[in-house]
Amino acid sequence: MNILVLGGGGREHTLCWKISQSEQCQKLFAAPGNAGTANCAINLPIGVTDFDGIKNAVLEHKIELVIVGPEEPLVLGIHDFFLRDPDLAKVGVIGPQKRAATLEGSKAFAKEFMNRHQIPTAAYAEFTPETIQEGEAFLEQSNPPYVLKADGLAAGKGVLILEDLQEAKKELRQMLLESKFGEASSKVVIEEFLSGIELSCFVLTDGENYVTLPMAKDYKRIGEGDTGLNTGGMGAISPVPFVTEAFEKKIRDRIVKPTIEGLKKDGIPYKGFIFIGLIKVGEDPKVIEYNVRMGDPETEVVLPRVENDLVTLFQAVNEGSLDTVQLEVRKEVAATVMAVSRGYPEAYQKGKIITGLDQDKMIFHAGTLLKENKVITSGGRVLAVTSFGENHNEAVQSSYQTLSKIDFDGIHYRKDIGFDL
Ligand code: AMP
Ligand code: GLY
């Protein structure tokens, strides 16, 4: 069958790489893709929220399965768009419908969902411009640090963690009254601060059955030793060494199962990935957030460890028969290291020629572009280099080895991925 992957980052290159290994995949397309997806798929110059453009491509290329990489088209209702259109209704879409995507699109919706289904998470309250005084009073009664979250999508920037009460009140006012994060902060969730180590859990579900994919941990800060500004992710590892069998069982029993059961009880259909951001508080897992997609760069370590044919898994999602599938996971450790442009996550330059890509390694492109037969940088996060090893150190060192042969003007990567393990 012909398959389309929507998106153009490292996650989508990894999806294309894995899908292209399936014998069931005839023609693979990526929209818009990048210079990496061009090696295993046909890139189509269509944006991920251009639903009409996507429809035309699906019909023209007889595409039967669409995998949605990023959250934006899901939150905008791309799956619903397919279901509503008689020409598209038969096309399988991996990625939930709009209502379920609200788990990522609205923090308040996610918190209400977790409370309703007794899923452990930080205590919280939500406020609007009309209830700002209650919000300030709530902050006065709370202990620092104060956690303020814009309700809606804010490109990963909508969470503030503040030590000072006056600053927290000022930020609350700016979010609610001055649209600090635009429409996204017209509602604000204030949360109890949780202290612990974070990890990511990935689930693939058909709405009825599910498989829990390998866990991963990403390294979000730009600087070594987890310092400096937050980024989309500077590296990741899988499995996560502090996830013991007992801790994993808690995640499965207290979080994954009630999440799927909760969706069913609420009558919310879900076909696709669920990315559960977790924090280990003492010996207990709590949910920090839901995302309705895979993580990036977590995908770059999770998918290489999945031994199943990915198209078979997606077909099972589509047909509601994931219960017939046995997940097979490679035992070795995977690590990925992200090479970024100098300056990222603040201003950076694009258009730099990348050399050293001609290696038989798992080099996943994130922000790259083909120009006059050369691969150039086109984003802050440029390449994710994944390796396997017997242990974390071996895997990480192997990625550094590959990276030592890659170059572009301003290349930067963290030299300490896995330092804390
Ligand atoms: P979110 O967008 O909700 O994942 O939040 C972004 C980041 O803020 C998380 O990855 C955590 O590092 C941090 N964070 C969010 N909520 C909390 C909380 N309740 N306690 C401590 N840290 C948090
Ligand atoms: N790596 C975190 C994310 O994809 O949101």
Short mmCIF file of C-alpha atoms and ligand atoms in Angstrom, two decimals:
data_model
loop_
_atom_site.label_atom_id
_atom_site.label_comp_id
_atom_site.label_asym_id
_atom_site.label_seq_id
_atom_site.Cartn_x
_atom_site.Cartn_y
_atom_site.Cartn_z
CA MET A 1 0.00 0.00 0.00
CA ASN A 2 0.97 3.62 -0.40
CA ILE A 3 1.63 5.50 2.82
CA LEU A 4 2.01 9.18 3.76
CA VAL A 5 3.87 10.50 6.79
CA LEU A 6 2.96 14.06 7.78
CA GLY A 7 5.73 16.21 9.20
CA GLY A 8 9.33 17.07 8.54
CA GLY A 9 11.43 16.48 11.63
CA GLY A 10 13.57 13.76 13.19
CA ARG A 11 10.48 11.93 14.38
CA GLU A 12 9.11 11.78 10.85
CA HIS A 13 12.41 10.70 9.31
CA THR A 14 12.53 7.86 11.84
CA LEU A 15 8.95 6.88 11.01
CA CYS A 16 9.79 6.87 7.28
CA TRP A 17 12.98 4.88 7.87
CA LYS A 18 11.06 2.23 9.82
CA ILE A 19 8.03 2.13 7.51
CA SER A 20 10.24 1.81 4.43
CA GLN A 21 11.60 -1.45 5.88
CA SER A 22 8.14 -3.02 5.61
CA GLU A 23 7.34 -5.19 2.62
CA GLN A 24 3.78 -3.98 2.84
CA CYS A 25 4.81 -0.48 1.95
CA GLN A 26 4.81 0.15 -1.77
CA LYS A 27 5.25 3.87 -2.16
CA LEU A 28 6.10 6.06 0.80
CA PHE A 29 5.52 9.82 0.83
CA ALA A 30 6.46 12.50 3.34
CA ALA A 31 4.86 15.96 3.54
CA PRO A 32 6.78 18.16 3.70
CA GLY A 33 9.63 15.83 4.79
CA ASN A 34 13.29 16.85 4.80
CA ALA A 35 16.58 15.84 3.16
CA GLY A 36 16.59 12.64 5.25
CA THR A 37 13.10 11.49 4.33
CA ALA A 38 14.08 12.07 0.69
CA ASN A 39 16.35 9.01 1.06
CA CYS A 40 13.49 6.64 1.88
CA ALA A 41 10.32 8.47 0.75
CA ILE A 42 9.06 10.89 -1.87
CA ASN A 43 8.78 14.38 -0.43
CA LEU A 44 5.67 16.38 -1.25
CA PRO A 45 5.79 20.16 -0.76
CA ILE A 46 2.65 20.34 1.38
CA GLY A 47 2.33 21.83 4.86
CA VAL A 48 0.95 19.69 7.70
CA THR A 49 -2.09 21.92 8.21
CA ASP A 50 -2.94 22.27 4.50
CA PHE A 51 -5.80 19.78 4.69
CA ASP A 52 -6.99 20.38 1.12
CA GLY A 53 -3.45 19.95 -0.21
CA ILE A 54 -3.13 16.72 1.77
CA LYS A 55 -6.47 15.49 0.42
CA ASN A 56 -5.37 16.10 -3.17
CA ALA A 57 -2.10 14.24 -2.58
CA VAL A 58 -3.87 11.30 -0.95
CA LEU A 59 -6.21 10.94 -3.91
CA GLU A 60 -3.55 11.53 -6.55
CA HIS A 61 -1.10 9.02 -5.10
CA LYS A 62 -3.73 6.49 -3.96
CA ILE A 63 -2.56 6.68 -0.36
CA GLU A 64 -4.28 4.25 2.01
CA LEU A 65 -2.60 5.10 5.29
CA VAL A 66 -1.60 8.46 6.78
CA ILE A 67 0.62 8.76 9.85
CA VAL A 68 0.40 12.15 11.52
CA GLY A 69 3.68 13.15 13.17
CA PRO A 70 3.12 16.50 14.92
CA GLU A 71 0.25 17.60 17.18
CA GLU A 72 -0.93 20.66 15.29
CA PRO A 73 -2.90 18.93 12.50
CA LEU A 74 -4.40 16.56 15.09
CA VAL A 75 -5.54 19.39 17.35
CA LEU A 76 -6.98 21.10 14.25
CA GLY A 77 -8.94 17.93 13.47
CA ILE A 78 -7.23 16.27 10.51
CA HIS A 79 -8.56 12.84 11.45
CA ASP A 80 -12.11 14.22 11.67
CA PHE A 81 -11.56 15.90 8.29
CA PHE A 82 -10.75 12.49 6.77
CA LEU A 83 -13.74 10.79 8.40
CA ARG A 84 -16.15 13.49 7.22
CA ASP A 85 -15.04 13.36 3.59
CA PRO A 86 -16.56 10.47 1.58
CA ASP A 87 -13.46 10.41 -0.67
CA LEU A 88 -11.16 9.99 2.33
CA ALA A 89 -13.25 8.08 4.86
CA LYS A 90 -11.62 4.74 3.96
CA VAL A 91 -8.07 6.04 4.41
CA GLY A 92 -6.52 4.90 7.69
CA VAL A 93 -5.27 7.75 9.87
CA ILE A 94 -2.82 7.10 12.70
CA GLY A 95 -3.41 9.95 15.12
CA PRO A 96 -6.49 10.69 17.23
CA GLN A 97 -9.52 12.76 16.38
CA LYS A 98 -9.90 16.32 17.58
CA ARG A 99 -11.66 15.54 20.85
CA ALA A 100 -8.92 13.17 22.03
CA ALA A 101 -6.24 15.55 20.75
CA THR A 102 -7.58 18.01 23.34
CA LEU A 103 -5.59 15.96 25.86
CA GLU A 104 -2.59 17.81 24.44
CA GLY A 105 -4.43 20.91 23.20
CA SER A 106 -5.84 21.87 26.61
CA LYS A 107 -4.05 21.33 29.92
CA ALA A 108 -7.34 21.90 31.79
CA PHE A 109 -9.07 19.18 29.72
CA ALA A 110 -6.19 16.78 30.47
CA LYS A 111 -6.29 17.56 34.20
CA GLU A 112 -10.06 17.04 34.35
CA PHE A 113 -9.62 13.73 32.50
CA MET A 114 -6.97 12.56 34.98
CA ASN A 115 -9.03 13.56 38.00
CA ARG A 116 -12.13 11.87 36.62
CA HIS A 117 -10.23 8.62 36.15
CA GLN A 118 -8.05 8.80 39.28
CA ILE A 119 -4.83 9.00 37.31
CA PRO A 120 -2.03 10.34 39.56
CA THR A 121 -0.95 13.87 38.67
CA ALA A 122 -0.10 17.16 40.40
CA ALA A 123 -2.94 18.92 42.25
CA TYR A 124 -4.18 21.94 40.30
CA ALA A 125 -6.69 24.72 39.83
CA GLU A 126 -7.66 26.60 36.65
CA PHE A 127 -8.28 30.32 36.18
CA THR A 128 -9.61 32.70 33.52
CA PRO A 129 -9.51 36.53 33.23
CA GLU A 130 -12.79 36.60 35.18
CA THR A 131 -11.29 34.65 38.11
CA ILE A 132 -7.86 36.29 38.23
CA GLN A 133 -8.36 37.46 41.82
CA GLU A 134 -9.03 33.90 42.94
CA GLY A 135 -5.89 32.94 41.00
CA GLU A 136 -3.78 35.45 42.91
CA ALA A 137 -5.27 34.31 46.22
CA PHE A 138 -4.53 30.70 45.21
CA LEU A 139 -0.88 31.60 44.60
CA GLU A 140 -0.69 33.35 47.98
CA GLN A 141 -1.85 30.17 49.70
CA SER A 142 0.50 27.93 47.70
CA ASN A 143 4.15 27.18 48.34
CA PRO A 144 6.91 27.98 45.84
CA PRO A 145 7.99 27.02 43.27
CA TYR A 146 4.81 28.08 41.46
CA VAL A 147 3.94 26.18 38.28
CA LEU A 148 1.88 28.21 35.75
CA LYS A 149 0.71 26.61 32.53
CA ALA A 150 -0.98 28.21 29.56
CA ASP A 151 -3.98 25.99 28.84
CA GLY A 152 -3.48 25.76 25.07
CA LEU A 153 -0.65 24.91 22.68
CA ALA A 154 2.25 27.34 23.09
CA ALA A 155 5.04 25.63 21.14
CA GLY A 156 6.50 24.14 24.33
CA LYS A 157 6.94 27.57 25.92
CA GLY A 158 3.73 27.86 27.92
CA VAL A 159 4.98 26.43 31.23
CA LEU A 160 6.57 28.76 33.80
CA ILE A 161 8.16 27.60 37.04
CA LEU A 162 8.78 30.53 39.39
CA GLU A 163 10.25 30.91 42.86
CA ASP A 164 8.98 34.39 43.62
CA LEU A 165 5.35 35.06 44.54
CA GLN A 166 5.23 38.58 43.11
CA GLU A 167 6.72 37.38 39.85
CA ALA A 168 4.23 34.52 39.70
CA LYS A 169 1.35 36.97 40.17
CA LYS A 170 2.77 39.26 37.49
CA GLU A 171 3.14 36.37 35.04
CA LEU A 172 -0.39 35.20 35.81
CA ARG A 173 -1.69 38.68 34.97
CA GLN A 174 0.34 38.78 31.76
CA MET A 175 -0.89 35.38 30.70
CA LEU A 176 -4.56 36.02 31.43
CA LEU A 177 -4.93 39.73 30.73
CA GLU A 178 -2.19 40.53 28.21
CA SER A 179 -2.29 37.32 26.14
CA LYS A 180 1.35 36.49 26.90
CA PHE A 181 0.92 33.23 24.96
CA GLY A 182 -1.91 34.50 22.75
CA GLU A 183 -5.17 32.57 22.87
CA ALA A 184 -3.31 29.69 24.60
CA SER A 185 -3.11 31.60 27.88
CA SER A 186 -6.72 32.78 28.02
CA LYS A 187 -6.98 30.03 30.62
CA VAL A 188 -4.17 29.16 33.04
CA VAL A 189 -3.62 26.02 35.09
CA ILE A 190 -1.70 26.48 38.35
CA GLU A 191 -0.16 23.26 39.57
CA GLU A 192 1.52 21.77 42.59
CA PHE A 193 5.27 21.53 41.93
CA LEU A 194 6.49 17.94 41.67
CA SER A 195 10.08 17.11 42.37
CA GLY A 196 11.61 14.07 40.73
CA ILE A 197 13.16 12.63 37.59
CA GLU A 198 11.24 12.69 34.32
CA LEU A 199 10.69 9.99 31.74
CA SER A 200 8.43 9.35 28.77
CA CYS A 201 6.07 6.46 28.21
CA PHE A 202 4.64 5.70 24.75
CA VAL A 203 1.49 3.78 24.00
CA LEU A 204 0.03 2.76 20.66
CA THR A 205 -3.71 2.16 20.84
CA ASP A 206 -6.65 1.32 18.59
CA GLY A 207 -8.99 2.74 21.23
CA GLU A 208 -9.78 -0.69 22.66
CA ASN A 209 -6.43 -2.49 22.87
CA TYR A 210 -2.96 -1.11 23.29
CA VAL A 211 0.73 -1.90 23.36
CA THR A 212 3.16 -0.10 25.64
CA LEU A 213 6.27 0.81 23.65
CA PRO A 214 9.74 1.09 25.20
CA MET A 215 10.15 3.92 27.71
CA ALA A 216 12.63 6.70 27.03
CA LYS A 217 14.19 9.69 28.70
CA ASP A 218 15.04 12.86 26.88
CA TYR A 219 17.50 15.63 27.72
CA LYS A 220 15.64 18.90 27.32
CA ARG A 221 18.14 21.56 28.36
CA ILE A 222 20.63 23.07 25.94
CA GLY A 223 23.59 22.90 28.32
CA GLU A 224 25.63 20.10 29.78
CA GLY A 225 24.58 18.90 33.21
CA ASP A 226 20.97 19.81 32.33
CA THR A 227 21.54 23.56 32.49
CA GLY A 228 20.40 26.52 30.40
CA LEU A 229 17.32 27.01 28.27
CA ASN A 230 14.75 24.37 27.46
CA THR A 231 14.87 22.94 23.94
CA GLY A 232 12.76 20.48 21.99
CA GLY A 233 15.23 17.82 23.17
CA MET A 234 19.01 17.41 22.84
CA GLY A 235 19.19 13.64 23.07
CA ALA A 236 17.40 10.59 24.39
CA ILE A 237 18.01 7.10 25.67
CA SER A 238 15.94 3.93 25.86
CA PRO A 239 15.43 1.90 28.01
CA VAL A 240 15.43 4.04 31.15
CA PRO A 241 17.70 2.44 33.76
CA PHE A 242 15.76 3.61 36.82
CA VAL A 243 12.56 2.03 35.50
CA THR A 244 12.63 -1.25 37.41
CA GLU A 245 10.06 -3.97 36.77
CA ALA A 246 8.13 -2.86 39.86
CA PHE A 247 8.11 0.78 38.75
CA GLU A 248 7.06 -0.15 35.24
CA LYS A 249 4.19 -2.17 36.65
CA LYS A 250 3.01 0.92 38.54
CA ILE A 251 3.10 2.91 35.30
CA ARG A 252 1.11 0.26 33.47
CA ASP A 253 -1.45 -0.32 36.24
CA ARG A 254 -1.95 3.20 37.55
CA ILE A 255 -1.48 5.25 34.41
CA VAL A 256 -1.53 3.44 31.06
CA LYS A 257 -4.49 1.15 31.75
CA PRO A 258 -6.69 3.82 33.38
CA THR A 259 -5.88 6.19 30.51
CA ILE A 260 -7.16 3.75 27.88
CA GLU A 261 -10.11 2.73 30.08
CA GLY A 262 -10.85 6.41 30.71
CA LEU A 263 -10.97 7.19 27.00
CA LYS A 264 -13.38 4.31 26.53
CA LYS A 265 -15.60 5.35 29.46
CA ASP A 266 -15.72 8.90 28.15
CA GLY A 267 -16.62 7.64 24.67
CA ILE A 268 -13.52 9.21 23.13
CA PRO A 269 -12.23 7.18 20.17
CA TYR A 270 -8.44 7.03 19.87
CA LYS A 271 -6.29 5.53 17.15
CA GLY A 272 -2.68 6.46 17.45
CA PHE A 273 0.19 7.17 19.77
CA ILE A 274 -0.14 8.52 23.30
CA PHE A 275 2.99 10.05 24.79
CA ILE A 276 2.69 10.25 28.55
CA GLY A 277 5.18 12.61 30.18
CA LEU A 278 5.88 11.16 33.63
CA ILE A 279 7.76 12.15 36.72
CA LYS A 280 9.03 9.72 39.36
CA VAL A 281 8.17 11.19 42.74
CA GLY A 282 9.69 8.96 45.41
CA GLU A 283 8.74 5.51 44.13
CA ASP A 284 5.56 6.63 42.39
CA PRO A 285 4.88 7.73 38.81
CA LYS A 286 2.76 10.83 38.20
CA VAL A 287 1.61 12.32 34.92
CA ILE A 288 3.08 15.69 33.93
CA GLU A 289 1.31 15.87 30.59
CA TYR A 290 -0.27 13.96 27.73
CA ASN A 291 0.82 14.39 24.13
CA VAL A 292 -1.15 12.83 21.31
CA ARG A 293 1.86 11.97 19.17
CA MET A 294 5.32 10.49 19.52
CA GLY A 295 8.11 12.49 21.16
CA ASP A 296 11.04 13.97 19.33
CA PRO A 297 13.87 12.89 19.85
CA GLU A 298 12.37 9.96 21.80
CA THR A 299 11.08 8.43 18.56
CA GLU A 300 14.68 8.20 17.38
CA VAL A 301 15.43 5.70 20.16
CA VAL A 302 12.03 4.05 20.62
CA LEU A 303 11.28 2.99 17.03
CA PRO A 304 14.72 1.49 16.31
CA ARG A 305 14.14 -0.79 19.33
CA VAL A 306 10.76 -2.00 18.05
CA GLU A 307 11.35 -5.15 16.03
CA ASN A 308 7.80 -5.51 14.69
CA ASP A 309 6.86 -4.44 11.19
CA LEU A 310 5.49 -0.95 11.83
CA VAL A 311 2.96 -1.16 9.01
CA THR A 312 1.52 -4.33 10.57
CA LEU A 313 1.16 -2.45 13.85
CA PHE A 314 -0.55 0.48 12.13
CA GLN A 315 -2.92 -1.81 10.26
CA ALA A 316 -3.86 -3.44 13.54
CA VAL A 317 -4.56 0.03 14.97
CA ASN A 318 -6.72 0.78 11.98
CA GLU A 319 -8.67 -2.47 12.19
CA GLY A 320 -8.97 -2.48 15.97
CA SER A 321 -7.01 -5.71 16.33
CA LEU A 322 -3.96 -4.64 18.32
CA ASP A 323 -4.78 -7.45 20.79
CA THR A 324 -3.53 -9.93 18.20
CA VAL A 325 -0.10 -8.30 18.04
CA GLN A 326 2.81 -9.20 20.27
CA LEU A 327 5.29 -6.37 20.63
CA GLU A 328 8.92 -7.38 20.19
CA VAL A 329 11.59 -5.13 21.59
CA ARG A 330 15.30 -5.26 20.95
CA LYS A 331 17.18 -5.70 24.23
CA GLU A 332 20.13 -3.46 23.41
CA VAL A 333 20.26 0.11 24.60
CA ALA A 334 19.62 2.91 22.13
CA ALA A 335 20.90 6.47 22.47
CA THR A 336 20.43 9.46 20.23
CA VAL A 337 22.40 12.72 20.27
CA MET A 338 20.95 15.83 18.62
CA ALA A 339 23.22 18.14 16.66
CA VAL A 340 21.88 21.69 16.66
CA SER A 341 22.70 25.05 15.08
CA ARG A 342 24.81 27.49 17.10
CA GLY A 343 22.50 29.82 19.02
CA TYR A 344 19.56 27.40 19.29
CA PRO A 345 17.08 27.56 21.06
CA GLU A 346 17.43 31.29 20.47
CA ALA A 347 18.29 32.89 17.11
CA TYR A 348 20.45 30.78 14.78
CA GLN A 349 21.51 30.72 11.14
CA LYS A 350 20.26 28.37 8.45
CA GLY A 351 21.56 27.25 5.08
CA LYS A 352 24.88 25.73 6.23
CA ILE A 353 26.21 22.83 4.17
CA ILE A 354 26.35 19.54 6.10
CA THR A 355 29.19 17.10 5.40
CA GLY A 356 29.97 13.60 6.65
CA LEU A 357 26.49 12.19 6.19
CA ASP A 358 27.68 9.35 3.98
CA GLN A 359 28.00 6.80 6.79
CA ASP A 360 26.05 3.59 7.25
CA LYS A 361 24.60 4.78 10.57
CA MET A 362 21.23 5.83 11.94
CA ILE A 363 21.47 9.53 11.10
CA PHE A 364 17.97 10.99 11.37
CA HIS A 365 17.44 14.41 9.83
CA ALA A 366 15.48 16.98 11.81
CA GLY A 367 16.08 20.41 10.27
CA THR A 368 17.61 19.76 6.85
CA LEU A 369 16.83 20.62 3.27
CA LEU A 370 18.11 19.50 -0.13
CA LYS A 371 19.41 22.40 -2.19
CA GLU A 372 21.25 21.89 -5.48
CA ASN A 373 22.07 18.34 -4.43
CA LYS A 374 23.58 19.48 -1.17
CA VAL A 375 22.15 18.88 2.28
CA ILE A 376 21.88 22.14 4.19
CA THR A 377 20.63 23.09 7.65
CA SER A 378 17.10 24.47 7.85
CA GLY A 379 16.31 24.43 11.56
CA GLY A 380 17.61 24.67 15.10
CA ARG A 381 17.68 20.94 15.65
CA VAL A 382 19.48 19.54 12.63
CA LEU A 383 20.33 15.83 13.02
CA ALA A 384 19.74 13.09 15.56
CA VAL A 385 22.36 10.36 15.53
CA THR A 386 21.19 7.08 17.04
CA SER A 387 23.31 4.09 18.04
CA PHE A 388 22.89 0.80 19.82
CA GLY A 389 25.15 -0.50 22.56
CA GLU A 390 25.39 -3.11 25.29
CA ASN A 391 24.95 -0.27 27.77
CA HIS A 392 24.18 3.45 27.69
CA ASN A 393 27.75 4.56 27.62
CA GLU A 394 28.58 2.33 24.67
CA ALA A 395 25.56 3.56 22.71
CA VAL A 396 26.24 7.23 23.42
CA GLN A 397 29.94 6.93 22.59
CA SER A 398 29.08 5.27 19.31
CA SER A 399 26.86 8.25 18.37
CA TYR A 400 29.69 10.65 19.26
CA GLN A 401 31.96 8.63 16.99
CA THR A 402 29.54 9.10 14.09
CA LEU A 403 29.10 12.80 14.93
CA SER A 404 32.85 13.37 14.94
CA LYS A 405 32.76 12.83 11.16
CA ILE A 406 29.80 15.16 10.58
CA ASP A 407 30.24 18.88 10.24
CA PHE A 408 28.44 22.13 9.46
CA ASP A 409 29.21 25.69 10.39
CA GLY A 410 28.04 26.19 13.98
CA ILE A 411 27.44 22.51 14.82
CA HIS A 412 26.81 22.00 18.52
CA TYR A 413 25.77 18.98 20.57
CA ARG A 414 25.74 18.04 24.21
CA LYS A 415 28.75 15.93 25.11
CA ASP A 416 27.09 14.41 28.18
CA ILE A 417 23.93 12.62 27.05
CA GLY A 418 23.30 9.88 29.64
CA PHE A 419 25.58 11.58 32.17
CA ASP A 420 23.13 11.06 35.00
CA LEU A 421 22.55 7.34 34.57
P1 AMP B 1 4.64 20.33 30.18
O1 AMP B 1 4.54 21.18 28.95
O2 AMP B 1 3.37 20.26 30.97
O3 AMP B 1 5.27 19.00 29.92
O4 AMP B 1 5.75 21.04 31.10
C1 AMP B 1 7.03 21.31 30.62
C2 AMP B 1 8.06 20.94 31.65
O5 AMP B 1 7.82 21.68 32.85
C3 AMP B 1 8.01 19.49 32.08
O6 AMP B 1 8.74 18.66 31.24
C4 AMP B 1 8.60 19.56 33.46
O7 AMP B 1 10.01 19.60 33.41
C5 AMP B 1 8.11 20.88 33.98
N1 AMP B 1 6.88 20.71 34.79
C6 AMP B 1 5.62 20.72 34.33
N2 AMP B 1 4.74 20.54 35.33
C7 AMP B 1 5.46 20.41 36.45
C8 AMP B 1 5.12 20.20 37.83
N3 AMP B 1 3.86 20.11 38.25
N4 AMP B 1 6.12 20.09 38.71
C9 AMP B 1 7.42 20.21 38.30
N5 AMP B 1 7.80 20.42 37.04
C10 AMP B 1 6.84 20.51 36.11
N1 GLY B 2 10.84 15.55 23.44
C1 GLY B 2 9.64 16.12 23.93
C2 GLY B 2 8.57 16.25 22.96
O1 GLY B 2 8.57 15.69 21.87
O2 GLY B 2 7.59 16.93 23.26
#
